[in-house]
Coordinates of C-alpha atoms in Angstrom, one line a residue:
Chain A
M36 CA 0.0 0.0 0.0
A37 CA 2.7 2.4 1.0
Q38 CA 4.8 1.3 -1.9
E39 CA 1.9 2.0 -4.2
A40 CA 1.4 5.4 -2.8
R41 CA 5.0 6.2 -3.2
A42 CA 5.0 5.2 -6.8
E43 CA 1.9 7.3 -7.4
F44 CA 3.5 10.2 -5.7
T45 CA 6.7 10.0 -7.8
E46 CA 4.6 9.8 -11.0
L47 CA 2.5 12.9 -10.0
L48 CA 5.7 14.8 -9.3
A49 CA 7.1 13.9 -12.7
A50 CA 3.8 14.7 -14.4
R51 CA 4.0 18.2 -12.9
G52 CA 7.6 18.7 -14.0
V53 CA 9.0 18.5 -10.5
S54 CA 12.3 16.5 -10.4
R55 CA 13.2 14.4 -7.3
R56 CA 16.0 16.9 -6.7
D57 CA 13.6 19.9 -6.7
F58 CA 11.4 18.0 -4.3
L59 CA 14.2 17.1 -1.9
K60 CA 15.4 20.7 -2.0
Y61 CA 11.9 21.9 -1.0
C62 CA 11.8 19.4 1.8
G63 CA 15.1 20.8 3.0
S64 CA 13.6 24.3 3.1
V65 CA 10.6 22.9 5.0
A66 CA 13.0 21.3 7.4
A67 CA 14.7 24.7 7.9
L68 CA 11.3 26.3 8.5
L69 CA 10.5 23.8 11.2
G70 CA 13.9 24.5 12.8
M71 CA 15.3 21.1 11.9
S72 CA 18.5 20.2 10.2
E73 CA 18.3 19.6 6.4
M74 CA 19.4 16.1 7.3
Y75 CA 15.7 15.4 7.9
A76 CA 14.8 16.2 4.3
P77 CA 14.6 12.6 3.1
Q78 CA 12.3 11.8 6.1
I79 CA 10.1 14.7 5.2
A80 CA 10.0 13.5 1.6
A81 CA 8.9 10.1 2.9
A82 CA 6.3 11.7 5.2
V83 CA 4.7 13.8 2.5
G84 CA 4.6 10.9 0.1
K85 CA 2.1 9.0 2.2
L86 CA -1.1 10.4 0.7
Q87 CA -2.8 11.3 4.0
P88 CA -6.5 11.7 3.5
A89 CA -7.7 15.2 4.4
L90 CA -10.9 17.3 4.4
W91 CA -10.8 21.0 3.8
M92 CA -14.1 22.3 5.3
A93 CA -15.4 25.8 4.5
H94 CA -17.3 27.6 7.2
G95 CA -17.8 31.4 7.7
L96 CA -15.1 32.3 5.2
C97 CA -14.2 34.7 2.4
T98 CA -12.1 32.0 0.6
G99 CA -9.1 34.3 1.3
C100 CA -7.2 31.4 2.8
T101 CA -7.9 29.2 -0.2
E102 CA -6.9 32.1 -2.4
S103 CA -3.7 32.4 -0.4
M104 CA -3.0 28.7 -1.0
A105 CA -3.6 29.2 -4.7
Q106 CA -1.2 32.1 -4.9
V107 CA 1.8 29.7 -5.1
D108 CA 2.7 29.5 -8.8
N109 CA 1.8 26.3 -10.6
P110 CA 3.2 23.7 -10.7
D111 CA 4.8 24.6 -7.5
V112 CA 6.0 22.1 -5.0
P113 CA 3.7 23.2 -2.2
T114 CA 0.7 22.8 -4.5
V115 CA 1.9 19.3 -5.5
V116 CA 2.4 18.4 -1.9
L117 CA -1.1 19.6 -1.0
D118 CA -2.6 17.8 -4.0
L119 CA -0.9 14.7 -2.8
L120 CA -2.7 15.0 0.5
S121 CA -5.6 13.3 -1.1
V122 CA -8.0 16.1 -0.1
N123 CA -11.4 14.4 -0.4
Y124 CA -13.4 17.5 0.0
W125 CA -12.5 21.1 -0.7
E126 CA -15.5 23.2 -1.7
T127 CA -13.7 25.8 -3.7
V128 CA -11.5 23.6 -5.8
M129 CA -13.0 20.1 -5.9
A130 CA -14.5 18.6 -9.0
A131 CA -17.2 16.7 -7.2
A132 CA -20.6 18.3 -6.5
G133 CA -23.9 17.7 -4.8
T134 CA -24.5 14.3 -3.2
Q135 CA -21.3 12.9 -4.6
A136 CA -19.3 15.5 -2.6
E137 CA -21.3 14.8 0.5
D138 CA -20.7 11.1 0.0
N139 CA -16.9 11.8 -0.2
V140 CA -17.2 13.4 3.2
A141 CA -19.2 10.6 4.7
A142 CA -16.8 8.0 3.3
T143 CA -13.7 9.8 4.7
V144 CA -15.4 10.2 8.1
A145 CA -16.3 6.6 8.1
A146 CA -12.7 5.6 7.4
G147 CA -11.3 8.0 10.0
G148 CA -7.7 9.0 10.6
Y149 CA -7.8 12.0 8.3
V150 CA -6.6 15.5 8.8
L151 CA -9.4 18.1 9.0
I152 CA -8.5 21.5 7.8
V153 CA -11.1 24.2 8.7
E154 CA -11.2 27.5 7.0
G155 CA -13.6 30.2 8.2
S156 CA -15.4 31.0 11.5
V157 CA -17.8 28.7 13.3
M158 CA -21.1 30.6 13.2
L159 CA -23.3 29.8 16.2
G160 CA -26.0 32.5 15.4
E161 CA -29.6 31.4 14.8
N162 CA -28.8 27.9 16.3
G163 CA -26.1 27.5 13.7
N164 CA -28.4 28.2 10.8
V165 CA -26.4 31.3 9.8
L166 CA -24.4 28.9 7.8
R167 CA -25.8 25.6 6.5
I168 CA -23.7 22.9 4.8
G169 CA -25.3 19.9 3.0
G170 CA -28.8 20.7 4.3
K171 CA -27.9 21.0 8.0
P172 CA -26.5 23.6 10.3
G173 CA -22.8 24.1 9.7
I174 CA -22.0 23.4 13.3
E175 CA -23.6 20.0 13.1
E176 CA -21.4 19.2 10.1
L177 CA -18.3 20.4 11.9
K178 CA -19.1 18.2 14.9
T179 CA -19.5 15.2 12.7
V180 CA -16.3 15.6 10.8
A181 CA -14.2 16.7 13.7
A182 CA -15.2 13.8 15.9
K183 CA -13.3 11.2 13.8
A184 CA -10.4 13.4 12.7
A185 CA -6.9 12.6 13.7
A186 CA -6.1 16.3 14.0
V187 CA -7.7 19.6 13.1
I188 CA -5.7 22.4 11.5
A189 CA -7.6 25.7 11.8
V190 CA -6.3 27.9 9.0
G191 CA -6.7 31.6 9.1
S192 CA -7.9 33.8 11.9
C193 CA -11.6 33.1 11.4
A194 CA -11.1 29.4 12.1
V195 CA -8.8 30.2 15.0
D196 CA -11.1 32.5 17.0
G197 CA -13.8 33.9 14.7
G198 CA -11.4 36.5 13.2
W199 CA -12.9 39.7 11.9
V200 CA -16.2 37.9 11.6
A201 CA -16.3 37.8 15.4
G202 CA -15.4 41.5 15.6
A203 CA -17.8 43.7 17.5
P204 CA -20.8 43.6 17.3
N205 CA -20.5 39.9 16.1
I206 CA -24.1 39.5 15.1
A207 CA -23.4 36.0 13.6
N208 CA -22.0 34.9 17.0
A209 CA -18.9 33.7 15.3
T210 CA -16.2 31.8 17.3
G211 CA -13.2 29.7 16.6
V212 CA -12.9 25.9 16.0
S213 CA -10.9 25.0 19.1
K214 CA -13.3 26.8 21.4
F215 CA -16.3 25.3 19.7
L216 CA -14.9 21.7 19.8
K217 CA -14.0 22.1 23.4
D218 CA -17.5 23.4 24.3
S219 CA -19.0 20.5 22.3
G220 CA -16.9 18.0 24.2
I221 CA -15.0 16.8 21.1
N222 CA -11.4 16.1 22.1
V223 CA -9.2 16.4 19.0
P224 CA -5.9 18.2 18.9
V225 CA -6.3 21.5 17.1
I226 CA -3.4 23.4 15.6
N227 CA -4.2 27.1 15.2
L228 CA -2.7 29.0 12.3
P229 CA -4.0 32.6 12.6
T230 CA -3.4 35.5 10.2
C231 CA -5.7 36.8 7.5
P232 CA -5.3 35.0 5.2
V233 CA -3.2 32.1 6.4
N234 CA 0.3 31.8 5.1
P235 CA 0.5 28.6 2.9
E236 CA 4.0 27.9 3.9
W237 CA 2.8 27.4 7.5
V238 CA 0.0 25.1 6.4
V239 CA 2.6 22.9 4.6
A240 CA 4.9 23.1 7.5
M241 CA 2.2 21.9 9.9
L242 CA 0.9 19.2 7.5
V243 CA 4.5 17.8 7.3
D244 CA 4.8 18.1 11.1
V245 CA 1.6 16.2 11.7
L246 CA 2.6 13.5 9.3
L247 CA 6.3 13.5 10.0
M248 CA 7.5 10.5 11.9
G249 CA 4.2 10.2 13.7
E250 CA 4.4 13.4 15.6
L251 CA 0.6 13.4 16.0
A252 CA 0.5 9.7 17.1
D253 CA 3.1 10.2 19.9
G254 CA 1.7 13.6 20.9
S255 CA 4.9 15.5 20.4
I256 CA 3.2 17.9 18.0
L257 CA 1.2 19.2 21.0
K258 CA 4.4 20.1 22.8
K259 CA 5.3 22.4 19.9
L260 CA 2.2 24.5 20.5
D261 CA 1.7 27.4 22.8
D262 CA -1.3 27.9 25.2
M263 CA -3.3 29.2 22.2
G264 CA -2.6 26.1 20.2
R265 CA -0.3 27.9 17.8
P266 CA 3.1 26.4 16.8
K267 CA 5.6 28.2 18.9
L268 CA 8.2 28.3 16.2
I269 CA 5.9 30.3 13.9
F270 CA 4.2 32.5 16.5
G271 CA 6.9 32.7 19.1
S272 CA 8.2 36.2 18.5
T273 CA 6.8 39.5 17.5
I274 CA 6.9 41.0 14.1
H275 CA 8.6 44.0 15.7
D276 CA 11.5 41.9 16.8
N277 CA 12.3 40.5 13.4
C278 CA 11.2 43.6 11.4
P279 CA 13.6 44.9 8.7
R280 CA 12.6 48.4 9.8
R281 CA 13.5 47.8 13.4
G282 CA 16.8 49.8 13.2
H283 CA 14.8 52.8 12.2
F284 CA 12.5 52.3 15.2
E285 CA 15.5 52.3 17.6
N286 CA 16.9 55.4 15.8
G287 CA 13.6 57.1 16.2
E288 CA 13.1 57.5 12.5
F289 CA 9.4 57.3 11.8
V290 CA 7.1 57.9 8.8
V291 CA 4.5 60.4 9.9
F292 CA 1.2 61.2 8.0
G293 CA 1.2 64.6 6.4
S294 CA 4.8 65.5 7.3
P295 CA 6.6 67.4 4.6
T296 CA 9.2 64.6 4.4
Q297 CA 6.6 61.7 4.4
A298 CA 7.4 60.5 0.8
A299 CA 11.2 60.6 1.3
D300 CA 10.9 58.9 4.7
E301 CA 8.7 56.1 3.2
A302 CA 11.2 55.7 0.4
A303 CA 14.0 55.4 2.9
G304 CA 12.1 52.5 4.6
W305 CA 11.6 54.3 7.9
C306 CA 9.6 52.7 10.7
L307 CA 5.8 52.7 10.4
Y308 CA 5.2 52.8 14.2
Q309 CA 3.5 56.2 14.1
M310 CA 1.3 55.0 11.2
G311 CA -0.3 52.6 13.7
C312 CA 1.9 49.5 13.0
K313 CA 0.7 46.6 15.2
G314 CA 4.0 44.8 14.8
P315 CA 5.0 45.2 18.5
T316 CA 1.8 43.5 19.6
T317 CA 1.6 40.8 16.9
Q318 CA 3.4 37.5 17.1
T319 CA 4.1 35.8 13.8
N320 CA 7.2 35.1 11.8
C321 CA 6.0 37.1 8.7
P322 CA 9.3 39.0 8.4
L323 CA 11.2 35.7 8.1
V324 CA 8.9 33.5 6.0
R325 CA 7.2 36.4 4.1
W326 CA 4.3 35.9 1.7
N327 CA 3.4 35.1 -1.9
H328 CA 6.1 32.7 -2.6
R329 CA 8.4 34.5 -0.1
S330 CA 8.5 37.6 -2.3
S331 CA 7.4 40.2 0.2
W332 CA 5.0 41.0 3.1
C333 CA 2.9 43.8 4.4
V334 CA 5.5 45.9 6.2
E335 CA 8.1 45.3 3.5
A336 CA 5.5 46.5 0.9
G337 CA 5.1 49.7 2.8
S338 CA 1.9 49.1 4.9
P339 CA 1.9 49.1 8.7
C340 CA 1.1 45.7 10.2
I341 CA -2.6 45.5 11.0
G342 CA -2.2 42.8 13.6
C343 CA -4.0 39.9 11.8
G344 CA -1.8 37.4 13.6
N345 CA -3.4 38.3 17.0
A346 CA -5.8 35.6 18.2
N347 CA -7.9 34.7 21.2
P348 CA -8.9 31.1 20.6
I349 CA -9.3 30.5 24.4
T350 CA -12.4 32.6 25.0
G351 CA -13.2 33.0 21.3
G352 CA -14.7 36.4 21.5
P353 CA -13.2 39.9 22.1
G354 CA -9.5 39.7 21.5
N355 CA -9.8 38.5 18.0
W356 CA -7.4 40.4 15.8
F357 CA -10.0 42.9 14.5
D358 CA -11.0 44.0 18.0
A359 CA -7.4 44.0 19.1
S360 CA -6.2 46.1 16.2
A361 CA -8.8 48.4 14.8
P362 CA -8.5 51.3 13.9
F363 CA -5.5 50.2 11.9
L364 CA -3.8 53.5 11.6
T365 CA -3.7 54.4 15.3
R366 CA -1.3 53.2 17.9
H367 CA -3.9 51.7 20.1
A368 CA -7.1 49.8 19.4
D369 CA -10.3 51.4 20.4
V370 CA -11.9 50.7 23.8
R371 CA -15.6 49.9 23.5
L372 CA -17.7 51.9 25.9
P373 CA -21.3 50.9 26.3
G374 CA -23.6 53.4 24.6
I375 CA -20.7 55.3 23.0
G376 CA -18.9 52.8 20.9
G377 CA -15.2 52.7 20.1
V378 CA -13.1 55.4 21.7
Q379 CA -9.3 55.8 21.6
P380 CA -7.6 55.3 25.0
S381 CA -5.7 58.6 24.5
T382 CA -9.0 60.4 24.1
I383 CA -10.3 58.8 27.3
G384 CA -7.1 59.8 29.2
A385 CA -7.2 63.4 27.9
V386 CA -10.9 63.8 28.8
V387 CA -10.5 62.3 32.3
G388 CA -7.3 64.4 32.9
G389 CA -9.1 67.5 31.6
V390 CA -12.1 67.0 33.7
A391 CA -9.9 66.4 36.8
A392 CA -7.9 69.6 36.0
V393 CA -11.1 71.6 35.7
G394 CA -12.5 70.0 38.9
L395 CA -9.4 70.9 40.8
V396 CA -9.5 74.5 39.6
A397 CA -13.1 74.7 40.6
H398 CA -12.3 73.2 43.9
G399 CA -9.5 75.7 44.4
L400 CA -11.8 78.6 43.6
G401 CA -14.3 77.2 46.0
S402 CA -11.7 76.8 48.7
A403 CA -10.5 80.4 48.1
A404 CA -14.0 81.7 48.3
K405 CA -14.5 79.9 51.6
G406 CA -11.3 81.5 52.8
R407 CA -9.6 78.1 53.3
V408 CA -6.4 79.0 51.4
K409 CA -5.6 81.6 54.1
G410 CA -6.1 79.1 56.9
V411 CA -9.2 77.5 58.3
P412 CA -10.0 76.5 61.9
T413 CA -9.5 72.9 62.8
E414 CA -12.3 71.2 64.8
T415 CA -11.7 71.4 68.5
Q416 CA -12.8 67.8 69.2
K417 CA -13.1 64.8 66.9
V418 CA -16.7 64.3 65.8
H419 CA -16.7 60.7 66.9
D420 CA -15.3 61.7 70.3
A421 CA -18.0 64.4 70.7
K422 CA -20.7 61.8 69.8
M423 CA -19.3 59.4 72.4
A424 CA -19.1 62.1 75.0
S425 CA -22.7 63.1 74.5
K426 CA -23.6 59.4 75.0
G427 CA -21.8 59.4 78.3
G428 CA -18.3 58.9 77.3
D429 CA -16.2 56.5 75.3
K430 CA -15.4 53.4 77.4
Chain B
M195 CA -2.3 77.9 55.6
S196 CA -2.6 75.5 58.4
H197 CA -1.8 76.5 61.9
E198 CA 0.2 73.4 62.9
G199 CA 4.0 73.5 62.9
H200 CA 5.7 71.5 60.2
Y201 CA 8.6 69.7 61.8
R202 CA 11.2 67.4 60.3
E203 CA 9.8 64.5 62.4
A204 CA 6.8 64.4 60.0
H205 CA 9.1 63.6 57.0
P206 CA 12.6 62.4 58.1
L207 CA 15.4 63.1 55.7
I208 CA 15.4 59.5 54.2
F209 CA 11.7 60.0 53.2
V210 CA 12.5 63.3 51.7
V211 CA 15.0 61.5 49.6
T212 CA 12.6 58.6 48.6
H213 CA 10.0 61.2 47.8
W214 CA 12.4 63.1 45.5
I215 CA 13.4 59.8 43.8
N216 CA 9.7 59.0 43.2
L217 CA 9.1 62.4 41.8
V218 CA 12.0 62.3 39.4
C219 CA 11.2 58.7 38.3
M220 CA 7.6 59.5 37.8
I221 CA 8.2 62.5 35.6
G222 CA 10.8 60.6 33.7
L223 CA 8.6 57.5 33.3
A224 CA 5.6 59.6 32.2
F225 CA 7.6 61.5 29.7
T226 CA 9.4 58.6 28.2
G227 CA 6.2 56.5 28.4
F228 CA 4.2 59.0 26.4
Y229 CA 7.1 59.2 23.9
I230 CA 7.2 55.4 23.5
H231 CA 3.4 55.5 23.0
Y232 CA 3.7 58.1 20.4
P233 CA 7.1 59.5 19.4
F234 CA 6.2 63.2 19.1
F235 CA 9.7 64.1 18.0
A236 CA 12.3 62.1 16.1
G237 CA 15.5 60.4 17.2
F238 CA 14.9 59.5 20.8
M239 CA 13.3 56.0 20.8
Y240 CA 16.3 54.1 21.9
G241 CA 17.0 56.6 24.7
A242 CA 13.4 56.8 25.7
R243 CA 13.2 53.0 26.1
A244 CA 16.5 52.8 28.0
I245 CA 15.5 55.6 30.4
H246 CA 12.0 54.0 30.9
F247 CA 13.5 50.6 31.9
L248 CA 16.2 52.2 34.1
L249 CA 13.7 54.4 36.0
M250 CA 11.3 51.5 36.4
F251 CA 14.0 49.6 38.2
V252 CA 14.9 52.6 40.3
I253 CA 11.3 53.3 41.3
I254 CA 10.6 49.7 42.2
I255 CA 13.8 49.5 44.3
N256 CA 12.8 52.8 45.9
L257 CA 9.4 51.4 46.7
A258 CA 10.9 48.3 48.3
C259 CA 13.2 50.5 50.4
R260 CA 10.4 52.8 51.4
I261 CA 8.3 49.9 52.6
I262 CA 11.2 48.3 54.5
L263 CA 12.1 51.6 56.1
A264 CA 8.5 52.0 57.2
F265 CA 9.1 49.2 59.7
W266 CA 12.2 51.0 61.2
V267 CA 12.0 54.7 60.8
K268 CA 9.9 56.7 63.3
T269 CA 7.7 59.6 62.0
A270 CA 5.5 62.1 63.7
N271 CA 2.2 60.5 64.7
Q272 CA 0.1 63.7 64.6
L273 CA 0.1 67.0 62.7
G274 CA 2.3 69.6 64.3
T275 CA 4.1 67.4 66.8
R276 CA 7.6 66.0 67.3
E277 CA 6.1 62.9 69.0
T278 CA 7.0 59.9 66.8
D279 CA 5.9 56.4 66.2
I280 CA 6.9 53.6 63.8
D281 CA 6.1 54.9 60.3
L282 CA 4.1 51.9 59.3
K283 CA 1.5 52.7 62.0
N284 CA 1.2 56.2 60.6
W285 CA 1.0 54.8 57.1
L286 CA -1.6 52.0 57.5
P287 CA -5.2 52.9 58.4
Q288 CA -5.8 53.3 62.1
K289 CA -8.9 52.3 64.0
E290 CA -10.4 55.7 64.3
N291 CA -9.9 56.6 60.7
K292 CA -13.2 55.1 59.8
Y293 CA -15.0 57.7 61.9
Q294 CA -13.1 60.4 60.1
F295 CA -13.7 59.2 56.6
M296 CA -17.2 60.7 56.0
E297 CA -16.2 63.9 57.9
T298 CA -13.2 64.3 55.6
V299 CA -15.3 63.8 52.5
K300 CA -17.8 66.4 53.8
Y301 CA -15.0 68.9 54.4
Y302 CA -13.6 68.6 50.9
T303 CA -17.1 68.7 49.4
F304 CA -17.8 72.0 51.3
F305 CA -20.5 70.4 53.6
R306 CA -18.3 71.1 56.6
N307 CA -16.3 74.1 57.5
T308 CA -13.7 73.0 60.0
R309 CA -10.8 70.7 59.2
V310 CA -11.0 67.2 60.6
I311 CA -8.5 66.2 63.2
S312 CA -6.8 62.9 62.1
A313 CA -3.5 61.4 62.6
K314 CA -0.4 62.3 60.5
Y315 CA -2.5 61.6 57.4
G316 CA -6.2 62.1 56.8
A317 CA -8.5 59.2 56.1
L318 CA -8.6 59.9 52.3
Q319 CA -4.9 60.5 52.2
K320 CA -4.3 57.0 53.7
I321 CA -6.3 55.4 51.0
A322 CA -4.4 57.3 48.3
Y323 CA -1.0 56.4 49.9
L324 CA -1.9 52.8 50.1
A325 CA -3.0 52.8 46.5
T326 CA 0.3 54.2 45.3
P327 CA 2.4 51.0 45.9
I328 CA -0.4 49.0 44.3
I329 CA -0.5 51.1 41.2
T330 CA 3.3 51.2 41.0
L331 CA 3.4 47.4 41.1
F332 CA 0.6 47.2 38.6
M333 CA 2.6 49.4 36.2
A334 CA 5.7 47.2 36.7
Y335 CA 3.6 44.1 36.2
T336 CA 1.9 45.3 33.0
G337 CA 5.2 46.8 31.8
F338 CA 7.0 43.4 32.1
A339 CA 4.0 41.7 30.5
L340 CA 4.4 43.7 27.3
Y341 CA 8.2 43.5 27.3
T342 CA 9.0 40.8 24.8
P343 CA 12.3 39.5 26.3
A344 CA 10.2 38.6 29.4
H345 CA 8.6 35.9 27.2
S346 CA 11.6 33.7 27.6
W347 CA 11.8 34.1 31.4
A348 CA 10.9 31.3 33.7
I349 CA 8.5 33.6 35.5
W350 CA 6.7 34.4 32.2
P351 CA 3.5 32.3 33.0
F352 CA 2.9 34.8 35.9
F353 CA 2.8 37.6 33.3
A354 CA 1.1 35.6 30.6
A355 CA -1.9 35.3 33.0
G356 CA -2.2 39.1 32.9
V357 CA -1.9 39.2 29.2
S358 CA -4.8 36.7 28.9
F359 CA -6.8 38.6 31.5
F360 CA -6.6 41.9 29.5
G361 CA -7.4 40.1 26.3
G362 CA -4.0 40.0 24.6
A363 CA -0.9 42.1 24.0
M364 CA -3.0 45.2 22.9
G365 CA -5.2 44.9 26.0
I366 CA -2.2 44.9 28.4
R367 CA -0.8 47.9 26.5
I368 CA -4.0 49.8 27.0
A369 CA -4.1 48.8 30.7
H370 CA -0.5 50.1 31.1
Y371 CA -1.5 53.3 29.4
F372 CA -4.6 53.8 31.6
G373 CA -2.4 53.1 34.7
M374 CA -0.3 56.0 33.7
W375 CA -3.3 58.2 33.7
V376 CA -4.2 57.0 37.2
V377 CA -0.7 58.0 38.4
I378 CA -1.2 61.4 36.7
L379 CA -4.5 61.9 38.3
F380 CA -3.1 61.0 41.7
T381 CA -0.2 63.4 41.2
M382 CA -2.5 66.2 40.2
V383 CA -4.8 65.8 43.3
H384 CA -1.8 65.1 45.6
A385 CA 0.0 68.3 44.5
Y386 CA -3.2 70.3 44.5
L387 CA -4.2 69.3 48.1
A388 CA -0.6 69.8 49.3
A389 CA -0.8 73.3 47.8
I390 CA -4.1 74.5 49.2
D391 CA -3.4 73.0 52.6
G392 CA -0.3 75.1 52.9
F393 CA 2.0 75.3 50.0
K394 CA 5.0 76.9 51.6
P395 CA 5.3 74.8 54.8
L396 CA 4.3 71.5 53.2
W397 CA 6.3 71.8 50.0
G398 CA 9.2 73.3 51.9
L399 CA 9.3 70.4 54.3
I400 CA 9.0 67.5 51.8
F401 CA 11.4 69.0 49.2
L402 CA 13.8 71.2 51.1
W403 CA 13.4 69.6 54.6
R404 CA 12.7 73.1 56.0
E405 CA 10.7 73.4 59.2
T406 CA 8.0 75.9 59.7
P407 CA 6.9 76.7 63.3
G408 CA 3.2 76.6 64.1
D409 CA 1.0 79.4 65.5
E410 CA -0.1 77.6 68.6
H411 CA 2.8 75.4 69.7

C-alpha cells in the first residue's frame, strides 16, 4: 500500500515537472522552516509521500485562505504536496458536487484517521443556521467531521477565534474551531494558524509536522504548540523583533502622516510605528517567512502591520485580531464603551485628565471663596469623640 | 495655611530622599512612556526605552526601600508634633480613621467648615497612599507583561496570565496606558491638596526639609 502510494507520488511529481532533486530541495527548506536540520529532508520527503486523507471544510469564510493557498505558482512544490494530501473535500477547488461531494465526506469520516482543515469562522448564530452545509447547520457538520479526525488544523484567523467575523458587534455569533470543539466535548488536537489570510508555507509546515514521523501519534506535536494552540516556532516572537525596519525604530526614524518629508521617509524605509503599525503586539514570523512565494510581506511592501496574527482562541470572543487592532492607523485599538462605541484610549485619558484639572481649579476657587487657602480653623474635638461624650463617654 | 507646625519629624530626611526619587522617576517615566506610546519628535526612541527601563527599576527598588524603612523609621504621629511612632503605623489605616472618613469627605465637598483632626495623614490620604504602591506594582507588572524579552523568562506564566486577563498584547498595553493616567490623576490631586493645605510649609518640608513653626505650639 505504502509502496503503491510512493509510486503514485513520484509519478505525480514527474507529471507536474518536479524533479526528485527539486522535491528534496523543497523538503530541505521545510526542514529549515521547522527548525530542523536539512538532514531530515529525506524523512520529510517520505512523510509527505504517504497520501494522507484530508478534508478542507469551509465555514464562515471569504475564501481568502484558499486564495492564499492558490497564490503559489503552478506547478509549485507546495501545490503538489497539497494535491498529494488526497483532499477528499474542498468546496472551492473540488470537482465533485452535490451528493457525490457529501458522499466523499461521509466515506472519509467513516474511514477515520484524516486531517481536518477548517477555513472560516464557526457561526453559532440562529442555532447554527447562519451557515448551512449539506442541508444541515454548519456546526452539526463540523461536529460530525471533527469527531473522527486525527487532527484539526484551523487555517486563518476566522477558524482560529472567529477572526474579523467575530469583531464587534459579532451578530453572527462567530467563534473559533478550538473553542467550539472544546465546548462541544470533542477532544481532538487543534493546531491554530491565525493571520488573515493564512500563510500557505505554515500550512505545509504543519501538515508535514503532523505526518512527519508520527508526531501526532506520539503527541509530540502538541508540545510544539503554545497555550493558544499555535506552533511556537511560527508564532513565538513579535513581528517587531524581526522587522527589517527595526533599526529605524530604535533610531527614532518614523514615517509620519502629512509630514513634509513623508514621501522621502517612506522611500527610505523608515519605521511605520506612528502609522499605527501593530508589529509590536503581533506574534508571527511574517518578516522571516514572508508571503506570496516568499517575495514580500505587508511591512516590506510599505503598509503598517494591521495585527492579523493576533488571536484569542481560548475565549473565542473579544481579543480577535480585528477588535485587538482596529482602527488600523492608530497606535492603540479602540476601547468599546457601552452606549458610546469605540473610543481611543488617549481620548479617554485626555478627557479624564481635563475633567480632573477643571475640577481641581473649581475646587481651588471654592476653597479660596471659603477662605480656606488663608487658613481654616480645625475642629476642637473629633466628631466621633463628641458623639461618644454626648452618649456618656467612650469606654 | 494650616496652623500646625511642620517639623522634620513628619518627614525624616530619608523619606524626603525617597519622595524626590519617586518624583524624578515618575516625571521621567511619564515623559518617556508618552514618547514610547507616540514618538512626538524624532531620534529618541532608543534613549526613551532605555530611560524608561532604568527608571522603572529605580522606582521599584525605591518602593521596596520605602516599605522596609516604614518598619524601622519613626515619624510624627500627629500633625504639628515632634512625637514619633513607627512609620508603618502612621501609614496604615488606624482604627479611628473610619469615623473620620465621611467627615473628611464632607470637608472637601464643602459640607463642613472645620478641618478634621486625624493622625499624621487624613482618612482619604491614607487610602491614596496605600493605593500608590499598588498602582506602582501594577505598572511594573503590566510593563513586564508587554516587554518581549520577558517571554523567555521562567516567570513568564505569571505575566502571561495578565496578558490573557486583559485580552492579549493590545489589552495589556492599554491597561498600562490607563495606569499612567491613574498616576497622573493621583499626582494632580496630591499636588493640589498639598498646595491648598499650605503650599509653603508642606512643599518646603518635603522637598527642602525646611521646618515651619506653628501658630499655637
